[in-house]
Short mmCIF file of C-alpha atoms and ligand atoms in Angstrom, two decimals:
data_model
loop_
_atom_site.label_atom_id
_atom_site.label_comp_id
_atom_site.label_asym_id
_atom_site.label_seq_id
_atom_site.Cartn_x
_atom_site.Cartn_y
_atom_site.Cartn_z
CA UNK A 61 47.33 58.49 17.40
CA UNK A 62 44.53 59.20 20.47
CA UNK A 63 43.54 61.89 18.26
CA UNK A 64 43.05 59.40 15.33
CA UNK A 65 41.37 56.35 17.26
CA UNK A 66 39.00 59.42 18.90
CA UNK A 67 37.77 60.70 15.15
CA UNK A 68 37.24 56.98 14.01
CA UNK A 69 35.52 56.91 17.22
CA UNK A 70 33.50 59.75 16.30
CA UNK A 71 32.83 58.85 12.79
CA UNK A 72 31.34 54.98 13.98
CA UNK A 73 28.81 56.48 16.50
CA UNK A 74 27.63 59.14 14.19
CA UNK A 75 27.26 56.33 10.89
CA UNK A 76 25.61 53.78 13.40
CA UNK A 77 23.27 56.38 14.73
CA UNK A 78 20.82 56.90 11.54
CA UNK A 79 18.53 53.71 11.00
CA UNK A 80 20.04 51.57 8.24
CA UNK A 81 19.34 49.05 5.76
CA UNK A 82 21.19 45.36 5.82
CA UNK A 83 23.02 46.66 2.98
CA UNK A 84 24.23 49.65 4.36
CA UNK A 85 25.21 48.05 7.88
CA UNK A 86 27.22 45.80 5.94
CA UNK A 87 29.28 47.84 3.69
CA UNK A 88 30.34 50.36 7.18
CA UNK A 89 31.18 46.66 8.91
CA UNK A 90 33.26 46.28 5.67
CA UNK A 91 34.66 49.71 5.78
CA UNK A 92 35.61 49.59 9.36
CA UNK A 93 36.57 46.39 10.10
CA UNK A 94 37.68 44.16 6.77
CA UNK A 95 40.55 43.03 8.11
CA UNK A 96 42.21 43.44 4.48
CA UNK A 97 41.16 47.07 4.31
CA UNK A 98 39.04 48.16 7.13
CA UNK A 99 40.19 51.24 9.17
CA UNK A 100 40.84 50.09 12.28
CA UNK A 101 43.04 46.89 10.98
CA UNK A 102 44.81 49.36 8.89
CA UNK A 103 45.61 51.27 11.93
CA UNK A 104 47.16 48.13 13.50
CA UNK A 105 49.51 47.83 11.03
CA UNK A 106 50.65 51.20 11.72
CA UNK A 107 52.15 49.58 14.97
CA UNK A 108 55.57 49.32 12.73
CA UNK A 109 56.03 52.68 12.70
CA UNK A 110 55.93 53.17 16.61
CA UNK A 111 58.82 53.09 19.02
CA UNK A 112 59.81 49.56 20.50
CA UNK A 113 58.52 50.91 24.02
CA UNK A 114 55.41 52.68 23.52
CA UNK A 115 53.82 49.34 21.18
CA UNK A 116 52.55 47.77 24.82
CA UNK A 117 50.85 51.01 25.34
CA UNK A 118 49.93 51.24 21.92
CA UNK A 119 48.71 47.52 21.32
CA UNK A 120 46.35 47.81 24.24
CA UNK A 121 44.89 51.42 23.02
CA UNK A 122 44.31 49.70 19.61
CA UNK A 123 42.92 46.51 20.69
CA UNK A 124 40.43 48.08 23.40
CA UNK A 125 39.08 50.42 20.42
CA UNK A 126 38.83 47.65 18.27
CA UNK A 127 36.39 45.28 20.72
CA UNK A 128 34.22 48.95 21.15
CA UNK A 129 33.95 49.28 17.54
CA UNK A 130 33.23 45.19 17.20
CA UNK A 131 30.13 45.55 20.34
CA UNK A 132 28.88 48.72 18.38
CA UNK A 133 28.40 46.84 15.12
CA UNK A 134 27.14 43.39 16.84
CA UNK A 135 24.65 45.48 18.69
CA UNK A 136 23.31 47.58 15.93
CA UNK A 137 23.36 43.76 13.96
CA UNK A 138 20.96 42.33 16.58
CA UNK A 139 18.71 45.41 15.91
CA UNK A 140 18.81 44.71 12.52
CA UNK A 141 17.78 41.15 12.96
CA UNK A 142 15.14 41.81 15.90
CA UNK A 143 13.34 44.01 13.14
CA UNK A 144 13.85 41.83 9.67
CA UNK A 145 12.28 38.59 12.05
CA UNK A 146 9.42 41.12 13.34
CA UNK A 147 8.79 41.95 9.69
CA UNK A 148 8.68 38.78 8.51
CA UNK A 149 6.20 37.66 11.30
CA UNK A 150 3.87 40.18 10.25
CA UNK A 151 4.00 39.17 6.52
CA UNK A 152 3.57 35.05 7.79
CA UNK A 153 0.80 35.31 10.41
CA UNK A 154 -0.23 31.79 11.22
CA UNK A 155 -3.86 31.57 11.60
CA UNK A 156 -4.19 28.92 14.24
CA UNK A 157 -7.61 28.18 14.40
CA UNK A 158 -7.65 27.21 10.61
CA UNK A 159 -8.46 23.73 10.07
CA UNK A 160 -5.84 21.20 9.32
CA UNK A 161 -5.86 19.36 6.17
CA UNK A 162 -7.11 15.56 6.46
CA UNK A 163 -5.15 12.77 5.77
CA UNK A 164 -7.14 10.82 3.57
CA UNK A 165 -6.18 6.75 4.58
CA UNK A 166 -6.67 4.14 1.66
CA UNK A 167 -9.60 1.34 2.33
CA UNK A 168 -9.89 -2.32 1.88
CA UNK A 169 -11.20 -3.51 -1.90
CA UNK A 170 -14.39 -5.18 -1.07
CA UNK A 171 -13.26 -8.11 -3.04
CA UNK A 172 -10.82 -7.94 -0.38
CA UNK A 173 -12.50 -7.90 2.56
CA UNK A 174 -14.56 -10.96 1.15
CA UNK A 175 -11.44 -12.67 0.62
CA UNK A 176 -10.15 -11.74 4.13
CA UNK A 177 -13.45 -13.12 5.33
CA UNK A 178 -13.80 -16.30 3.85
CA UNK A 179 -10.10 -16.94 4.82
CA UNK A 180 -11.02 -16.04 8.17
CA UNK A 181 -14.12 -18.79 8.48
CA UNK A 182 -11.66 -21.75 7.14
CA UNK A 183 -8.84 -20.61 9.71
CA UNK A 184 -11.16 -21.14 12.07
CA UNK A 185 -11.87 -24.97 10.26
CA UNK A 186 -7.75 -25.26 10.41
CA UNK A 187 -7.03 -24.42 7.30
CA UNK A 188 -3.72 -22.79 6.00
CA UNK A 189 -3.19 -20.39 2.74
CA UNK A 190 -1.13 -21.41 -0.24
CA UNK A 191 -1.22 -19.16 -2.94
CA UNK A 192 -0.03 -20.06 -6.27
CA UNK A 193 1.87 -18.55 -9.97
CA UNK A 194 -0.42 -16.55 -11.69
CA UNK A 195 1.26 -17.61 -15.10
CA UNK A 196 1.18 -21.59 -14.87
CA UNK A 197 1.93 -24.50 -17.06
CA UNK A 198 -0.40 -26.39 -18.62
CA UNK A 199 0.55 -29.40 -16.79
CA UNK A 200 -0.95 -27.94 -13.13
CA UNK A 201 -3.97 -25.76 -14.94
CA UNK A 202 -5.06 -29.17 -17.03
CA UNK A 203 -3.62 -32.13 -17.41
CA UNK A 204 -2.54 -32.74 -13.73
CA UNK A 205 -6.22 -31.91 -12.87
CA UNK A 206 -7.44 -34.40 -15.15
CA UNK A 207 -8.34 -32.08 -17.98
CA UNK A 208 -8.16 -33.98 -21.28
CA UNK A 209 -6.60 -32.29 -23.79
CA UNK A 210 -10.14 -32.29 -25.96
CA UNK A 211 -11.79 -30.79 -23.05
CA UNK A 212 -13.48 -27.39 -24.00
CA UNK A 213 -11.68 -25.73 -21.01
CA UNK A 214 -8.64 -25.69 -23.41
CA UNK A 215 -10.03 -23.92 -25.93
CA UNK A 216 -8.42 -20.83 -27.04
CA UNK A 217 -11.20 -19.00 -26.80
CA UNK A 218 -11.06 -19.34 -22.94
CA UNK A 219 -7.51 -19.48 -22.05
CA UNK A 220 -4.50 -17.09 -22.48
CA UNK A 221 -2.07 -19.01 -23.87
CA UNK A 222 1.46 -17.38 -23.64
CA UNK A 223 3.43 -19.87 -25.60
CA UNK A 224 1.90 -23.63 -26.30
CA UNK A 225 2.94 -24.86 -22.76
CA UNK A 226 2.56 -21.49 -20.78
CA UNK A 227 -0.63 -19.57 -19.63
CA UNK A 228 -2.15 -17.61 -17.17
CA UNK A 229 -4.45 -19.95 -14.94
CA UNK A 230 -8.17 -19.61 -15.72
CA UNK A 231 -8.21 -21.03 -11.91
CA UNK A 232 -6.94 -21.16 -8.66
CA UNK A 233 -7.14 -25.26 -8.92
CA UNK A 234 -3.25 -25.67 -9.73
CA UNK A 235 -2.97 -24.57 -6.20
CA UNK A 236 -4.41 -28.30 -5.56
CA UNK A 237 -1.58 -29.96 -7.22
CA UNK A 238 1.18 -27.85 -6.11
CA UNK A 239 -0.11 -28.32 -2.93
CA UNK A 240 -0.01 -32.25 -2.59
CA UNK A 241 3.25 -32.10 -4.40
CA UNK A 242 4.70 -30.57 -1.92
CA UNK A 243 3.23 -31.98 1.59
CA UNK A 244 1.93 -35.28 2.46
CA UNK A 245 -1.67 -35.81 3.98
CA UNK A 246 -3.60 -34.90 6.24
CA UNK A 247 -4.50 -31.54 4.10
CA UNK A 248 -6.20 -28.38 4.55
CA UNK A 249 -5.55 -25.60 2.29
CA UNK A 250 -6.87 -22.56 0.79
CA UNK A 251 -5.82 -21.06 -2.53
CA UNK A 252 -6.67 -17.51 -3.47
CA UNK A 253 -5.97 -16.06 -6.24
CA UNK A 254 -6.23 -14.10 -9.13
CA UNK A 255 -7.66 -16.09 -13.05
CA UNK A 256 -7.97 -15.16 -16.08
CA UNK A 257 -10.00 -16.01 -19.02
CA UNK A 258 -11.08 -14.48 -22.31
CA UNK A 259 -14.77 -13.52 -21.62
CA UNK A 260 -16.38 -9.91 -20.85
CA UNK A 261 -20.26 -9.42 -20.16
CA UNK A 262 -22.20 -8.04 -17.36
CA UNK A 263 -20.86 -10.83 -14.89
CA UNK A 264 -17.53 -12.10 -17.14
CA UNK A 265 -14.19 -9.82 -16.27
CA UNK A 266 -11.20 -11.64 -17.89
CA UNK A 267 -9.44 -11.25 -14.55
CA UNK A 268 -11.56 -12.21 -11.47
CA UNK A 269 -10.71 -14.13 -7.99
CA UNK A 270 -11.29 -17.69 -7.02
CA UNK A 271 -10.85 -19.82 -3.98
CA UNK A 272 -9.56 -23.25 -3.94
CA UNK A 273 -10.16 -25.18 -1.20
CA UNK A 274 -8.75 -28.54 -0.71
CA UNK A 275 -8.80 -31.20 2.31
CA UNK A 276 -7.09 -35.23 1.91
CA UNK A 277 -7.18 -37.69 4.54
CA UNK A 278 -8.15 -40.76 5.31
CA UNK A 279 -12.25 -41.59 4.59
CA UNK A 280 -13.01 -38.07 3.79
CA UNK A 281 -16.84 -38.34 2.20
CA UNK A 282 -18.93 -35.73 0.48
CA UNK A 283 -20.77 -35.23 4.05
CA UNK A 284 -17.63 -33.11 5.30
CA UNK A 285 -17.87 -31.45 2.00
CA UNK A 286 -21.77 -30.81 2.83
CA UNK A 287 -21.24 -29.78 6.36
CA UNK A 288 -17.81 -27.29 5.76
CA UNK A 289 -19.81 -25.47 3.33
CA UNK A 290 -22.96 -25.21 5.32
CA UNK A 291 -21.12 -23.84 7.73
CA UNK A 292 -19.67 -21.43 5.44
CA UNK A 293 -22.67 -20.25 3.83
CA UNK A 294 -24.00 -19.63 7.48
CA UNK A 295 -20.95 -17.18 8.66
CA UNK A 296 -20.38 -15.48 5.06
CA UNK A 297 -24.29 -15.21 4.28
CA UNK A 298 -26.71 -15.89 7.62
CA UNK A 299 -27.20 -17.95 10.18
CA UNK A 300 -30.70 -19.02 8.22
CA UNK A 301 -29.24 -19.64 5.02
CA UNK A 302 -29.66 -23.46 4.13
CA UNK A 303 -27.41 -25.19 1.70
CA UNK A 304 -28.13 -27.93 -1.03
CA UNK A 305 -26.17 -29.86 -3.00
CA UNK A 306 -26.83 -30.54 -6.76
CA UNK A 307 -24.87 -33.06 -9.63
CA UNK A 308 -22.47 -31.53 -11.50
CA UNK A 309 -19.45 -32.45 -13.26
CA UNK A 310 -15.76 -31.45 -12.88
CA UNK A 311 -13.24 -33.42 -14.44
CA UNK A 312 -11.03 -33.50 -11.18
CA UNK A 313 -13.78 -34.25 -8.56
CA UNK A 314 -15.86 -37.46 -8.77
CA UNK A 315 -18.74 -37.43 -7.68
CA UNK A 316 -18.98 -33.17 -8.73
CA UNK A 317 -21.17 -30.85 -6.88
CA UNK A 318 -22.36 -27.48 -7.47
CA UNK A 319 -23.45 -25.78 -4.13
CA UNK A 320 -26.62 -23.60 -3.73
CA UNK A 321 -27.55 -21.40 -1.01
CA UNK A 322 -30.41 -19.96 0.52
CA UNK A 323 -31.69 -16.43 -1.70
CA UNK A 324 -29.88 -13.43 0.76
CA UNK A 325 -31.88 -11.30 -0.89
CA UNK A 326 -36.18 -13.09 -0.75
CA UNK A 327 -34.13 -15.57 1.91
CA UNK A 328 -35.62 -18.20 -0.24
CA UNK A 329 -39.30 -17.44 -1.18
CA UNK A 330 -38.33 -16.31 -4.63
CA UNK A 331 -37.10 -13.15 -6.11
CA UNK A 332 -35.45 -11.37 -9.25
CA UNK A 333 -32.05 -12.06 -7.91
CA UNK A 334 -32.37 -16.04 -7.58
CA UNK A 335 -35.07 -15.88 -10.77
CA UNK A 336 -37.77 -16.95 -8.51
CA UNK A 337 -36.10 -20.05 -7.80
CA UNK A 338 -35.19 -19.17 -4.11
CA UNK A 339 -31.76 -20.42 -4.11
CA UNK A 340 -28.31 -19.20 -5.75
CA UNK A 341 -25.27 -21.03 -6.71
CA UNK A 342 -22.51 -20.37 -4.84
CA UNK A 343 -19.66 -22.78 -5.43
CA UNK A 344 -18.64 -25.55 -7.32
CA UNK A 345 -17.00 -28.63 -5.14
CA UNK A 346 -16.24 -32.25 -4.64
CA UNK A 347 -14.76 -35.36 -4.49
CA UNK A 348 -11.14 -35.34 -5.49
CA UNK A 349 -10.98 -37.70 -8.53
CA UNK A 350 -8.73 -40.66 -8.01
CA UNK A 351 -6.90 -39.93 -10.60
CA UNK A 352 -5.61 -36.46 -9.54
CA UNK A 353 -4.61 -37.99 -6.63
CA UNK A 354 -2.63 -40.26 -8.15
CA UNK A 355 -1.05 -37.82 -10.51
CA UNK A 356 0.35 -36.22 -6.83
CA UNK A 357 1.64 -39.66 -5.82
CA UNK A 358 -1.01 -39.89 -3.12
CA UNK A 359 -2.17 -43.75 -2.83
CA UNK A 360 -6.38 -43.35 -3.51
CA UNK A 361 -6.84 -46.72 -1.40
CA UNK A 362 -5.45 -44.89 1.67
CA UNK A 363 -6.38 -41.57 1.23
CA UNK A 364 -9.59 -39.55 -0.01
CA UNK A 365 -10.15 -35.82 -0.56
CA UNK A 366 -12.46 -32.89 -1.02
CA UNK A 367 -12.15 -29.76 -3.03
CA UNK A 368 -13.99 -26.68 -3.78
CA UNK A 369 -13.54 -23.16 -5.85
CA UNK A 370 -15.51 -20.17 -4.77
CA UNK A 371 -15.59 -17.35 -6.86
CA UNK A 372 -14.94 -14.39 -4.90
CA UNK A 373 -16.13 -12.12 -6.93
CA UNK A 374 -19.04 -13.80 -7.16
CA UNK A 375 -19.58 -13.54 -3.30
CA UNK A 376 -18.42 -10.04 -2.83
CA UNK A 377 -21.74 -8.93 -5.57
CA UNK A 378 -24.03 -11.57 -3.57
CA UNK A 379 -23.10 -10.13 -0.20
CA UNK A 380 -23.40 -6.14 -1.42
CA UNK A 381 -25.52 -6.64 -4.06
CA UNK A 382 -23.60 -5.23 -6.91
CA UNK A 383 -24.63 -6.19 -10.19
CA UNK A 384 -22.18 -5.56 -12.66
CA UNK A 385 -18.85 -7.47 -12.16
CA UNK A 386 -16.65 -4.25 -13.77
CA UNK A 387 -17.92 -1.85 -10.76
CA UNK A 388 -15.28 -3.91 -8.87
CA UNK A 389 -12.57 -3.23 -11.09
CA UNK A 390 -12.94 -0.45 -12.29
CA UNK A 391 -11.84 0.89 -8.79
CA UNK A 392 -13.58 4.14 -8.95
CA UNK A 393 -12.57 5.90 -6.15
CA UNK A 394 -16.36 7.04 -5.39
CA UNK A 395 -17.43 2.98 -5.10
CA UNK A 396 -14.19 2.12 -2.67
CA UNK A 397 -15.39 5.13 -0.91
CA UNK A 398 -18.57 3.74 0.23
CA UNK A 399 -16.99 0.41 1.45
CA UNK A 400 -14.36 2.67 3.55
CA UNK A 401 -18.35 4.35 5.30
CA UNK A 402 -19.10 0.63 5.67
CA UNK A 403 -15.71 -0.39 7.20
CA UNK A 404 -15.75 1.98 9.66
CA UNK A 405 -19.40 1.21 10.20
N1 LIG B 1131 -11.98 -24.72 -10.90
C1 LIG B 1131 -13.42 -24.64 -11.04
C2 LIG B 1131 -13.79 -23.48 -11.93
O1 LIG B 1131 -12.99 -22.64 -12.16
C3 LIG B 1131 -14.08 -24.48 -9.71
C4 LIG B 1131 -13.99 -25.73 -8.91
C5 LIG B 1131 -14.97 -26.68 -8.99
C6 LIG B 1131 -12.90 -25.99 -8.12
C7 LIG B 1131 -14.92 -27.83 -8.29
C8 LIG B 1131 -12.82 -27.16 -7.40
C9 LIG B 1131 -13.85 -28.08 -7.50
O2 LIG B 1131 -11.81 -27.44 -6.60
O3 LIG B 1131 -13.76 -29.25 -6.80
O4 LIG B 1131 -14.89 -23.43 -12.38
#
């Protein structure tokens, strides 16, 4: 039996001498130590076929050449494995001082940042923001504003009509309505939001963005209207730029205004942008018409309002001097990528 264990012995040391593949190593493991038909498990079982009293003797010869032969293949394994990881470095060098790839981070639409901005003034004037459906009835986007039915506004030409009572809202003016259905005076809301109307030229997208702005209390008078806007057109435009107030007509304000501001581009001597006129409409506001109040169940004896829409749009192309409306939607990336330079600053 010594003689046997001393030849297996033998034969190991000699097969895990030569260098050797992964395959190789494995299939000597397998031949050696399988424990179905490996050499030294076969061995083991030989331990039937020895006397009662020598198996002690026997076991302990077995098992002691059994943990050699298992330390002679784990060592030769770790060899194996030092070189295949020393290989594989070699083939994956990591060239550290390669720059890393940038993380491109999105940027604010400037129609956006506008938005955020004018928000931002009227917080400051204790506003809060109430932003309404985009597909309305016609109910809030006419008739509650006081919009005859005859009234041009309802043409089909303008409006998208989704069934005969359903539409998406050429304006952020529901807002109004929904508004002073659902709290009681004092007021001070803005509405932003997305319109729509059928209409496409050089300043016409059939989706743009308004703001509605709407204030009831008691004795509100076209002066706060005057002096919220002036204010406005100071922060969003210059601290120079001077305000005036011309006669328009809305059908849910009464008197209507449309709001003018100083030229930001001549600063009001007279240029191409404000035709030589020196001043450029900016909003259309006023006093809310009794009768929209009324349609809210506010009492017009006790209580008074103002109201304005900005276009936003409108602004944004004033304040960065774009002058074609579809640059801002047509959200090439190389346009938002000049905003992102003036972001940062
Ligand atoms: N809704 C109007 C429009 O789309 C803008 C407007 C004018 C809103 C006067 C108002 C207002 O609240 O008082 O042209």
């Amino acid at each position: 039996m010594n003689e046997k264990i001393e030849q297996l012995r033998k034969n190991i040391k000699e097969a895990l001498s030569v260098k050797l593949t992964r395959e190789e190593f494995k299939k000597l493991r397998e031949q050696y130590l399988s424990t179905k038909a490996g050499e030294i498990p076969n061995l083991m079982k030989e331990m039937r076929n020895v006397p009662k009293e020598d198996r002690p003797q026997f076991g302990k010869i077995i098992n002691e050449f059994k943990n050699w032969a298992e330390q002679e293949f784990a060592e030769v394994d770790a060899a194996i494995k030092k070189e295949e990881l020393a290989k594989a470095n070699e083939s994956e060098t990591v060239d550290i001082t390669m720059p890393a790839r940038k993380n491109e981070t999105g940027s604010l639409h400037p129609t956006t940042i506008v938005k955020q901005e004018i928000i931002k003034i009227f917080a400051g004037l204790g506003f809060d923001v109430f932003e309404g459906p985009e597909i309305e009835t016609d109910y809030y986007n006419f008739t509650a504003l006081n919009v005859p039915s005859d009234h041009p506004a309802r043409a089909e030409q303008d409006t998208f009509y989704i069934t005969e009572n359903i539409l998406l809202r050429t304006q952020t003016s529901p807002g109004q309505i929904r508004t002073m259905e659902a709290v009681k005076p004092p007021i001070k809301v803005l509405s932003p939001g997305r319109v729509f109307r059928s209409d496409y030229d050089a300043t016409h997208s059939p989706m743009f963005h308004q703001m509605e702005g709407l204030v009831v209390d008691k004795n509100i008078s076209v002066c706060d209207l005057y002096g919220m806007l002036d204010l406005f057109a100071k922060e969003m435009f210059s601290s120079e730029a001077k305000t005036r107030l011309r006669p328009s007509y809305f059908p849910f304000t009464e008197p209507s205004v449309e709001v003018d501001v100083t030229c930001c581009e001549c600063g009001g001597s007279g240029c191409r942008l404000c035709k030589g006129t020196g001043w450029i409409e900016v909003l259309g506001g006023g006093i809310v018409n009794r009768k929209v109040l009324e349609n809210c169940g506010i009492d017009p004896e006790e209580y008074s309002g103002l109201a304005f829409g900005i276009g936003i749009d409108r602004i944004t192309m004033l304040k960065y001097g774009i002058n074609n409306i579809h640059i801002l939607f047509e959200n090439d990336i190389r346009t938002l990528r000049q905003f992102k330079q003036q972001n940062i600053g």
